[in-house]
CSV table of C-alpha atoms and ligand atoms in Angstrom, one decimal:
chain,number,residue,atom,x,y,z
A,309,UNK,CA,-44.3,-81.5,194.8
A,310,UNK,CA,-46.2,-84.8,195.5
A,311,UNK,CA,-49.9,-85.2,194.7
A,312,UNK,CA,-52.7,-84.6,197.3
A,313,UNK,CA,-54.2,-87.7,198.9
A,314,UNK,CA,-57.6,-88.6,197.3
A,315,UNK,CA,-57.1,-86.4,194.3
A,316,UNK,CA,-56.5,-87.9,190.8
A,317,UNK,CA,-53.2,-87.1,189.0
A,318,UNK,CA,-55.1,-85.2,186.3
A,319,UNK,CA,-56.9,-83.0,188.8
A,320,UNK,CA,-53.7,-82.4,190.7
A,321,UNK,CA,-51.9,-81.2,187.6
A,322,UNK,CA,-54.9,-79.0,186.8
A,323,UNK,CA,-54.7,-77.5,190.3
A,324,UNK,CA,-51.0,-76.7,189.8
A,325,UNK,CA,-51.8,-75.0,186.5
A,326,UNK,CA,-54.5,-72.8,188.1
A,327,UNK,CA,-52.1,-71.8,191.0
A,328,UNK,CA,-49.3,-71.0,188.5
A,329,UNK,CA,-51.7,-68.8,186.3
A,330,UNK,CA,-53.0,-67.0,189.3
A,331,UNK,CA,-49.5,-66.3,190.6
A,332,UNK,CA,-48.4,-65.0,187.2
A,333,UNK,CA,-51.5,-62.7,187.0
A,334,UNK,CA,-50.7,-61.4,190.5
A,335,UNK,CA,-47.1,-60.7,189.5
A,336,UNK,CA,-48.1,-59.0,186.2
A,337,UNK,CA,-50.6,-56.8,188.0
A,338,UNK,CA,-48.0,-55.7,190.6
A,339,UNK,CA,-45.3,-55.1,188.0
A,340,UNK,CA,-47.8,-53.1,185.8
A,341,UNK,CA,-48.9,-51.0,188.8
A,342,UNK,CA,-48.2,-47.4,188.2
A,343,UNK,CA,-45.2,-46.4,190.3
A,344,UNK,CA,-45.0,-43.3,192.4
A,345,UNK,CA,-43.3,-40.3,190.8
A,346,UNK,CA,-39.9,-39.5,192.2
A,347,UNK,CA,-38.1,-36.1,192.1
A,348,UNK,CA,-34.5,-35.8,191.1
A,349,UNK,CA,-32.4,-32.6,191.4
A,350,UNK,CA,-28.8,-32.4,190.0
A,351,UNK,CA,-28.4,-34.2,186.7
A,352,UNK,CA,-24.6,-34.0,186.2
A,353,UNK,CA,-22.1,-36.7,185.5
A,354,UNK,CA,-23.6,-39.0,188.1
A,355,UNK,CA,-27.2,-37.7,188.5
A,356,UNK,CA,-28.2,-38.1,184.9
A,357,UNK,CA,-27.4,-41.8,184.9
A,358,UNK,CA,-29.0,-42.4,188.3
A,359,UNK,CA,-32.2,-40.6,187.2
A,360,UNK,CA,-32.2,-42.6,184.0
A,361,UNK,CA,-32.0,-45.9,186.0
A,362,UNK,CA,-35.2,-44.8,187.8
A,363,UNK,CA,-36.9,-44.3,184.5
A,364,UNK,CA,-35.7,-47.6,183.2
A,365,UNK,CA,-37.3,-49.3,186.3
A,366,UNK,CA,-40.7,-47.7,185.5
A,367,UNK,CA,-40.6,-44.8,187.8
A,368,UNK,CA,-42.0,-41.5,186.4
A,369,UNK,CA,-39.6,-38.7,187.4
A,370,UNK,CA,-39.8,-35.0,187.7
A,371,UNK,CA,-36.4,-33.3,187.5
A,372,UNK,CA,-34.6,-30.0,188.0
A,373,UNK,CA,-31.1,-28.8,187.2
A,374,UNK,CA,-29.8,-25.3,186.7
A,375,UNK,CA,-28.2,-26.6,183.5
A,376,UNK,CA,-31.0,-26.7,180.8
A,377,UNK,CA,-28.9,-29.1,178.6
A,378,UNK,CA,-29.1,-31.7,181.3
A,379,UNK,CA,-32.9,-31.3,181.9
A,380,UNK,CA,-33.6,-31.3,178.1
A,381,UNK,CA,-31.6,-34.5,177.8
A,382,UNK,CA,-33.7,-36.2,180.6
A,383,UNK,CA,-36.9,-34.8,179.1
A,384,UNK,CA,-36.2,-36.6,175.8
A,385,UNK,CA,-36.0,-39.8,177.9
A,386,UNK,CA,-39.5,-39.2,179.4
A,387,UNK,CA,-38.9,-37.0,182.5
A,388,UNK,CA,-41.1,-34.0,183.4
A,389,UNK,CA,-39.1,-30.9,184.0
A,390,UNK,CA,-39.8,-28.6,187.0
A,391,UNK,CA,-38.8,-24.9,187.2
A,392,UNK,CA,-37.2,-25.1,190.7
A,393,UNK,CA,-36.5,-27.5,193.6
A,394,UNK,CA,-39.6,-26.1,195.2
A,395,UNK,CA,-41.8,-27.2,192.3
A,396,UNK,CA,-40.3,-30.7,192.5
A,397,UNK,CA,-41.1,-30.9,196.2
A,398,UNK,CA,-44.7,-29.7,195.7
A,399,UNK,CA,-45.2,-32.5,193.2
A,400,UNK,CA,-43.7,-35.6,194.9
A,401,UNK,CA,-42.9,-37.0,198.3
A,402,UNK,CA,-39.7,-38.8,197.4
A,403,UNK,CA,-36.7,-36.8,196.2
A,404,UNK,CA,-33.1,-37.6,195.4
A,405,UNK,CA,-30.5,-34.9,195.1
A,406,UNK,CA,-27.0,-35.2,193.5
A,407,UNK,CA,-25.2,-31.9,193.8
A,408,UNK,CA,-21.5,-30.9,193.8
A,409,UNK,CA,-20.9,-29.3,197.2
A,410,UNK,CA,-22.4,-28.3,200.6
A,411,UNK,CA,-23.3,-24.8,199.3
A,412,UNK,CA,-25.4,-26.3,196.5
A,413,UNK,CA,-27.2,-28.6,198.9
A,414,UNK,CA,-27.9,-25.7,201.2
A,415,UNK,CA,-29.3,-23.7,198.3
A,416,UNK,CA,-31.4,-26.5,196.8
A,417,UNK,CA,-32.9,-27.4,200.2
A,418,UNK,CA,-33.0,-24.1,202.1
A,419,UNK,CA,-32.9,-21.5,199.3
A,420,UNK,CA,-36.0,-19.2,198.6
A,421,UNK,CA,-37.1,-21.7,195.9
A,422,UNK,CA,-35.7,-24.7,197.8
A,423,UNK,CA,-37.2,-28.0,198.7
A,424,UNK,CA,-38.0,-26.9,202.3
A,425,UNK,CA,-40.2,-24.1,201.0
A,426,UNK,CA,-42.9,-26.5,199.7
A,427,UNK,CA,-41.9,-29.9,201.1
A,428,UNK,CA,-44.9,-32.2,201.9
A,429,UNK,CA,-45.3,-33.9,205.3
A,430,UNK,CA,-43.8,-37.4,205.5
A,431,UNK,CA,-41.6,-36.8,202.4
A,432,UNK,CA,-38.3,-38.7,202.1
A,433,UNK,CA,-35.4,-36.6,201.0
A,434,UNK,CA,-32.3,-38.5,199.9
A,435,UNK,CA,-29.1,-36.5,199.4
A,436,UNK,CA,-26.5,-38.5,197.5
A,437,UNK,CA,-24.0,-35.5,197.2
A,438,UNK,CA,-20.7,-35.8,199.0
A,439,UNK,CA,-20.8,-32.9,201.5
A,440,UNK,CA,-19.8,-31.9,205.0
A,441,UNK,CA,-21.5,-34.3,207.5
A,442,UNK,CA,-22.5,-31.3,209.7
A,443,UNK,CA,-24.4,-29.8,206.8
A,444,UNK,CA,-26.3,-33.2,206.4
A,445,UNK,CA,-27.1,-33.1,210.1
A,446,UNK,CA,-28.4,-29.5,209.8
A,447,UNK,CA,-30.5,-30.4,206.7
A,448,UNK,CA,-32.0,-33.4,208.7
A,449,UNK,CA,-33.0,-31.2,211.5
A,450,UNK,CA,-34.6,-28.7,209.1
A,451,UNK,CA,-36.4,-31.5,207.4
A,452,UNK,CA,-37.7,-32.7,210.8
A,453,UNK,CA,-39.2,-29.3,211.5
A,454,UNK,CA,-41.2,-29.7,208.3
A,455,UNK,CA,-42.4,-33.2,209.2
A,456,UNK,CA,-40.2,-34.8,206.6
A,457,UNK,CA,-37.1,-37.0,206.7
A,458,UNK,CA,-33.6,-36.3,205.2
A,459,UNK,CA,-31.1,-39.1,204.7
A,460,UNK,CA,-27.5,-38.6,203.6
A,461,UNK,CA,-26.7,-41.3,201.0
A,462,UNK,CA,-23.4,-40.5,199.3
A,463,UNK,CA,-22.2,-43.0,196.7
A,464,UNK,CA,-19.0,-44.7,195.7
A,465,UNK,CA,-18.3,-45.9,192.2
A,466,UNK,CA,-17.6,-43.7,189.2
A,467,UNK,CA,-19.8,-42.6,186.3
A,468,UNK,CA,-19.8,-46.1,184.8
A,469,UNK,CA,-21.1,-47.6,188.0
A,470,UNK,CA,-23.8,-44.9,188.1
A,471,UNK,CA,-24.7,-45.8,184.5
A,472,UNK,CA,-24.8,-49.6,185.2
A,473,UNK,CA,-26.6,-49.2,188.6
A,474,UNK,CA,-23.6,-50.6,190.4
A,475,UNK,CA,-23.1,-47.8,192.9
A,476,UNK,CA,-22.5,-48.3,196.7
A,477,UNK,CA,-24.7,-46.1,198.8
A,478,UNK,CA,-23.6,-45.2,202.3
A,479,UNK,CA,-26.7,-44.2,204.2
A,480,UNK,CA,-27.1,-42.2,207.4
A,481,UNK,CA,-30.5,-41.8,209.1
A,482,UNK,CA,-33.0,-43.7,211.2
A,483,UNK,CA,-33.3,-47.4,210.3
A,484,UNK,CA,-37.1,-47.3,209.4
A,485,UNK,CA,-36.5,-44.5,206.9
A,486,UNK,CA,-33.4,-46.3,205.6
A,487,UNK,CA,-35.7,-49.3,204.8
A,488,UNK,CA,-38.1,-47.0,203.0
A,489,UNK,CA,-35.4,-45.5,200.9
A,490,UNK,CA,-33.8,-48.9,200.1
A,491,UNK,CA,-36.1,-49.8,197.3
A,492,UNK,CA,-35.2,-46.7,195.3
A,493,UNK,CA,-31.5,-46.8,196.1
A,494,UNK,CA,-31.3,-50.5,195.0
A,495,UNK,CA,-32.4,-49.5,191.5
A,496,UNK,CA,-29.4,-47.2,191.3
A,497,UNK,CA,-26.8,-49.3,193.1
A,498,UNK,CA,-25.7,-52.8,194.0
A,499,UNK,CA,-24.8,-52.2,197.6
A,500,UNK,CA,-26.9,-50.1,200.0
A,501,UNK,CA,-25.3,-49.9,203.4
A,502,UNK,CA,-26.9,-48.4,206.5
A,503,UNK,CA,-24.0,-46.7,208.3
A,504,UNK,CA,-25.9,-45.2,211.4
A,505,UNK,CA,-27.3,-41.8,212.3
A,506,UNK,CA,-27.5,-38.9,209.8
A,507,UNK,CA,-24.0,-37.8,208.8
A,508,UNK,CA,-22.4,-41.2,209.1
A,509,UNK,CA,-22.9,-41.9,205.4
A,510,UNK,CA,-20.8,-38.8,204.6
A,511,UNK,CA,-18.2,-39.9,207.2
A,512,UNK,CA,-17.8,-43.3,205.5
A,513,UNK,CA,-17.7,-41.6,202.0
A,514,UNK,CA,-15.0,-39.0,203.1
A,515,UNK,CA,-12.8,-41.8,204.5
A,516,UNK,CA,-13.2,-43.8,201.3
A,517,UNK,CA,-12.4,-40.9,199.1
A,518,UNK,CA,-9.3,-39.9,201.1
A,519,UNK,CA,-8.0,-43.4,200.4
A,520,UNK,CA,-9.0,-43.2,196.7
A,521,UNK,CA,-7.3,-39.8,196.3
A,522,UNK,CA,-4.1,-41.1,197.8
A,523,UNK,CA,-4.2,-44.4,195.8
A,524,UNK,CA,-4.8,-42.6,192.5
A,525,UNK,CA,-1.7,-40.4,193.1
A,526,UNK,CA,0.3,-43.6,194.0
A,527,UNK,CA,-0.9,-45.4,190.9
A,528,UNK,CA,-0.1,-42.4,188.7
A,529,UNK,CA,3.4,-42.1,190.2
A,530,UNK,CA,4.0,-45.8,189.8
A,531,UNK,CA,2.8,-46.0,186.2
A,532,UNK,CA,4.9,-43.0,185.3
A,533,UNK,CA,8.0,-44.4,186.9
A,534,UNK,CA,7.5,-47.8,185.2
A,535,UNK,CA,7.1,-46.2,181.8
A,536,UNK,CA,10.3,-44.1,182.4
A,537,UNK,CA,12.0,-47.4,183.1
A,538,UNK,CA,10.9,-48.6,179.7
A,539,UNK,CA,8.0,-50.8,180.7
A,540,UNK,CA,4.9,-51.1,178.5
A,541,UNK,CA,2.0,-49.5,180.4
A,542,UNK,CA,-0.5,-52.2,179.7
A,543,UNK,CA,2.0,-54.9,180.8
A,544,UNK,CA,2.8,-52.9,183.9
A,545,UNK,CA,-0.9,-52.5,184.8
A,546,UNK,CA,-1.3,-56.3,184.3
A,547,UNK,CA,1.6,-57.0,186.7
A,548,UNK,CA,0.3,-54.6,189.3
A,549,UNK,CA,-3.2,-56.0,189.1
A,550,UNK,CA,-1.9,-59.6,189.7
A,551,UNK,CA,0.4,-58.4,192.5
A,552,UNK,CA,0.2,-56.6,195.9
A,553,UNK,CA,0.1,-53.1,194.4
A,554,UNK,CA,-3.4,-53.8,192.9
A,555,UNK,CA,-6.0,-51.2,193.8
A,556,UNK,CA,-9.2,-49.7,192.2
A,557,UNK,CA,-7.1,-47.0,190.5
A,558,UNK,CA,-4.8,-49.4,188.9
A,559,UNK,CA,-7.4,-52.0,187.9
A,560,UNK,CA,-10.7,-50.3,187.1
A,561,UNK,CA,-9.7,-46.7,186.5
A,562,UNK,CA,-6.1,-46.7,185.4
A,563,UNK,CA,-4.8,-43.1,184.9
A,564,UNK,CA,-2.6,-43.8,181.8
A,565,UNK,CA,-4.4,-43.2,178.5
A,566,UNK,CA,-4.9,-46.3,176.5
A,567,UNK,CA,-4.4,-48.9,179.3
A,568,UNK,CA,-8.2,-49.3,179.8
A,569,UNK,CA,-11.1,-48.5,177.4
A,570,UNK,CA,-14.1,-46.5,178.5
A,571,UNK,CA,-12.4,-44.7,181.4
A,572,UNK,CA,-11.7,-40.9,181.5
A,573,UNK,CA,-7.9,-41.3,181.0
A,574,UNK,CA,-8.6,-42.7,177.5
A,575,UNK,CA,-11.0,-39.9,176.7
A,576,UNK,CA,-8.7,-36.9,177.4
A,577,UNK,CA,-9.7,-37.1,181.1
A,578,UNK,CA,-13.3,-35.9,180.2
A,579,UNK,CA,-16.3,-36.8,182.3
A,580,UNK,CA,-15.7,-39.0,185.4
A,581,UNK,CA,-14.9,-37.4,188.8
A,582,UNK,CA,-13.6,-33.9,188.5
A,583,UNK,CA,-10.3,-32.9,190.2
A,584,UNK,CA,-12.2,-30.0,191.8
A,585,UNK,CA,-14.6,-32.4,193.4
A,586,UNK,CA,-11.8,-34.7,194.7
A,587,UNK,CA,-10.1,-31.6,196.1
A,588,UNK,CA,-13.4,-30.8,197.9
A,589,UNK,CA,-13.7,-34.3,199.3
A,590,UNK,CA,-10.1,-34.2,200.6
A,591,UNK,CA,-10.8,-30.8,202.1
A,592,UNK,CA,-13.8,-32.4,204.0
A,593,UNK,CA,-11.4,-35.2,205.2
A,594,UNK,CA,-8.9,-32.6,206.4
A,595,UNK,CA,-11.5,-30.7,208.3
A,596,UNK,CA,-12.7,-33.9,209.9
A,597,UNK,CA,-9.1,-34.9,210.7
A,598,UNK,CA,-8.6,-31.5,212.4
A,599,UNK,CA,-11.8,-31.8,214.4
A,600,UNK,CA,-11.1,-35.3,215.5
A,601,UNK,CA,-7.3,-34.8,215.8
A,602,UNK,CA,-6.7,-37.9,213.6
A,603,UNK,CA,-3.3,-37.7,211.9
A,604,UNK,CA,-3.7,-38.0,208.1
A,605,UNK,CA,-0.3,-37.0,206.6
A,606,UNK,CA,-0.8,-38.7,203.2
A,607,UNK,CA,-4.4,-37.3,203.0
A,608,UNK,CA,-3.0,-33.9,203.6
A,609,UNK,CA,-0.3,-34.1,200.9
A,610,UNK,CA,-2.9,-35.6,198.5
A,611,UNK,CA,-5.2,-32.6,199.2
A,612,UNK,CA,-2.5,-30.1,198.4
A,613,UNK,CA,-1.5,-31.9,195.2
A,614,UNK,CA,-5.1,-31.9,193.9
A,615,UNK,CA,-5.5,-28.3,194.9
A,616,UNK,CA,-2.4,-27.5,192.9
A,617,UNK,CA,-3.7,-29.4,189.9
A,618,UNK,CA,-6.9,-27.3,190.1
A,619,UNK,CA,-4.7,-24.1,190.0
A,620,UNK,CA,-3.0,-25.5,186.9
A,621,UNK,CA,-6.3,-25.8,185.0
A,622,UNK,CA,-7.1,-29.5,185.8
A,623,UNK,CA,-10.1,-28.8,188.0
A,624,UNK,CA,-12.6,-29.8,185.3
A,625,UNK,CA,-10.7,-32.8,184.2
A,626,UNK,CA,-11.1,-36.2,185.9
A,627,UNK,CA,-9.0,-36.7,189.0
A,628,UNK,CA,-6.9,-39.4,187.2
A,629,UNK,CA,-5.3,-36.5,185.4
A,630,UNK,CA,-2.9,-36.7,188.4
A,631,UNK,CA,-0.9,-38.7,185.8
A,632,UNK,CA,-1.0,-35.9,183.3
A,633,UNK,CA,0.2,-33.5,186.1
A,634,UNK,CA,3.4,-35.6,186.5
A,635,UNK,CA,4.4,-35.3,182.9
A,636,UNK,CA,7.4,-33.1,181.9
A,637,UNK,CA,5.9,-30.6,179.5
A,638,UNK,CA,9.2,-29.8,178.0
A,639,UNK,CA,9.9,-33.4,177.0
A,640,UNK,CA,9.1,-34.2,173.4
B,1834,NAD,P1,-21.5,-32.6,188.4
B,1834,NAD,O1,-20.8,-31.3,188.7
B,1834,NAD,O2,-21.2,-33.3,187.1
B,1834,NAD,O3,-23.1,-32.5,188.6
B,1834,NAD,C1,-23.7,-31.7,189.5
B,1834,NAD,C2,-25.0,-31.2,188.9
B,1834,NAD,O4,-25.7,-30.3,189.8
B,1834,NAD,C3,-24.8,-30.3,187.6
B,1834,NAD,O5,-25.6,-30.8,186.6
B,1834,NAD,C4,-25.2,-28.9,188.1
B,1834,NAD,O6,-25.7,-28.1,187.0
B,1834,NAD,C5,-26.2,-29.2,189.1
B,1834,NAD,N1,-26.4,-28.1,190.1
B,1834,NAD,C6,-25.5,-27.3,190.6
B,1834,NAD,N2,-26.2,-26.4,191.4
B,1834,NAD,C7,-27.5,-26.6,191.3
B,1834,NAD,C8,-28.6,-26.0,191.8
B,1834,NAD,N3,-28.6,-25.0,192.7
B,1834,NAD,N4,-29.8,-26.5,191.5
B,1834,NAD,C9,-29.9,-27.6,190.7
B,1834,NAD,N5,-28.9,-28.2,190.1
B,1834,NAD,C10,-27.7,-27.7,190.4
B,1834,NAD,O7,-21.1,-33.5,189.7
B,1834,NAD,P2,-21.1,-35.1,189.7
B,1834,NAD,O8,-19.8,-35.6,189.2
B,1834,NAD,O9,-22.4,-35.6,189.2
B,1834,NAD,O10,-21.1,-35.3,191.3
B,1834,NAD,C11,-22.2,-35.1,192.1
B,1834,NAD,C12,-21.8,-35.4,193.6
B,1834,NAD,O11,-21.5,-36.8,193.6
B,1834,NAD,C13,-20.6,-34.7,194.1
B,1834,NAD,O12,-20.8,-34.4,195.5
B,1834,NAD,C14,-19.5,-35.6,194.0
B,1834,NAD,O13,-18.5,-35.4,194.9
B,1834,NAD,C15,-20.2,-37.0,194.2
B,1834,NAD,N6,-19.6,-38.1,193.5
B,1834,NAD,C16,-19.2,-38.0,192.2
B,1834,NAD,C17,-18.6,-39.2,191.6
B,1834,NAD,C18,-18.1,-39.1,190.1
B,1834,NAD,O14,-17.4,-40.1,189.7
B,1834,NAD,N7,-18.4,-38.1,189.4
B,1834,NAD,C19,-18.5,-40.4,192.2
B,1834,NAD,C20,-19.0,-40.4,193.5
B,1834,NAD,C21,-19.5,-39.3,194.1
């Protein structure tokens, strides 16, 4: 910056100092301003990290989960604990929900102690669960009757992305409300995309997960075949990841134990994204494919494979246990 005509150099530097101190004070005042309390319902594999990221960014939170271990853990990090979704909704006007399936969302919002029983006017309700788009649309119209707004905002990225605030949010709902939700969502993710009207976030998510479900099975089959051919799994993964077979499942979430650190396959397939949840998402994709008459042959086979895995006791394991499912149990 050049000096002001008629002003001495000394005075000019003094002026710059005053401007800089004032700006710093304004910034400190705004960053120290007490933030609005946010509600969070559903503190499972994903929700617990997402809620913690709000705390880390200075947001007081009030939480509810049917699992008291989860609420106790958040309480020790500074969250207040409510006794029901209704109590959360009576305390705050911004709520994030992160629940397993459509039925849980219906209960948390529309149940006798649900959010809609006490929701305050102009509240913003952000549901990040992956559910049937028609259920999201129904919740949005119920919210509207109460003078509040419901957005579907399902996420992509596993538990590590939730922990590191690197999720992608796919948001459905009116643009003005999307803009209002954006500030909170940006604290939990690195990409926040407005997909269109309510339900379109779920549509995008279901399409993504159909591809993910298919590519995980493909990666598991490929890794298994390569190892049967005598290839070292780490070397094979390296080759795939520098070649045209590369995908998220091979590179970031490899299903073979020991290939990558810090992923479910290297931790007995614990945590992560449960096979039962992947089966649910592929079921949603199949319903959508039936409704729209879109042919999805690989999505259909993938759905049946994950469902069979659930029936073989892998429902609670991460979906990368597709690799485990391919193993010959009789082989020593
Ligand atoms: P999760 O099963 O680990 O957690 C769900 C939580 O909801 C649990 O803590 C459970 O106790 C709680 N809950 C269930 N019913 C409730 C109720 N009535 N009231 C309050 N709490 C209730 O599931 P997750 O892995 O965290 O996944 C949540 C959602 O996110 C699912 O829809 C899933 O498909 C989606 N998702 C998961 C991942 C992943 O990698 N885990 C990635 C992207 C999207």
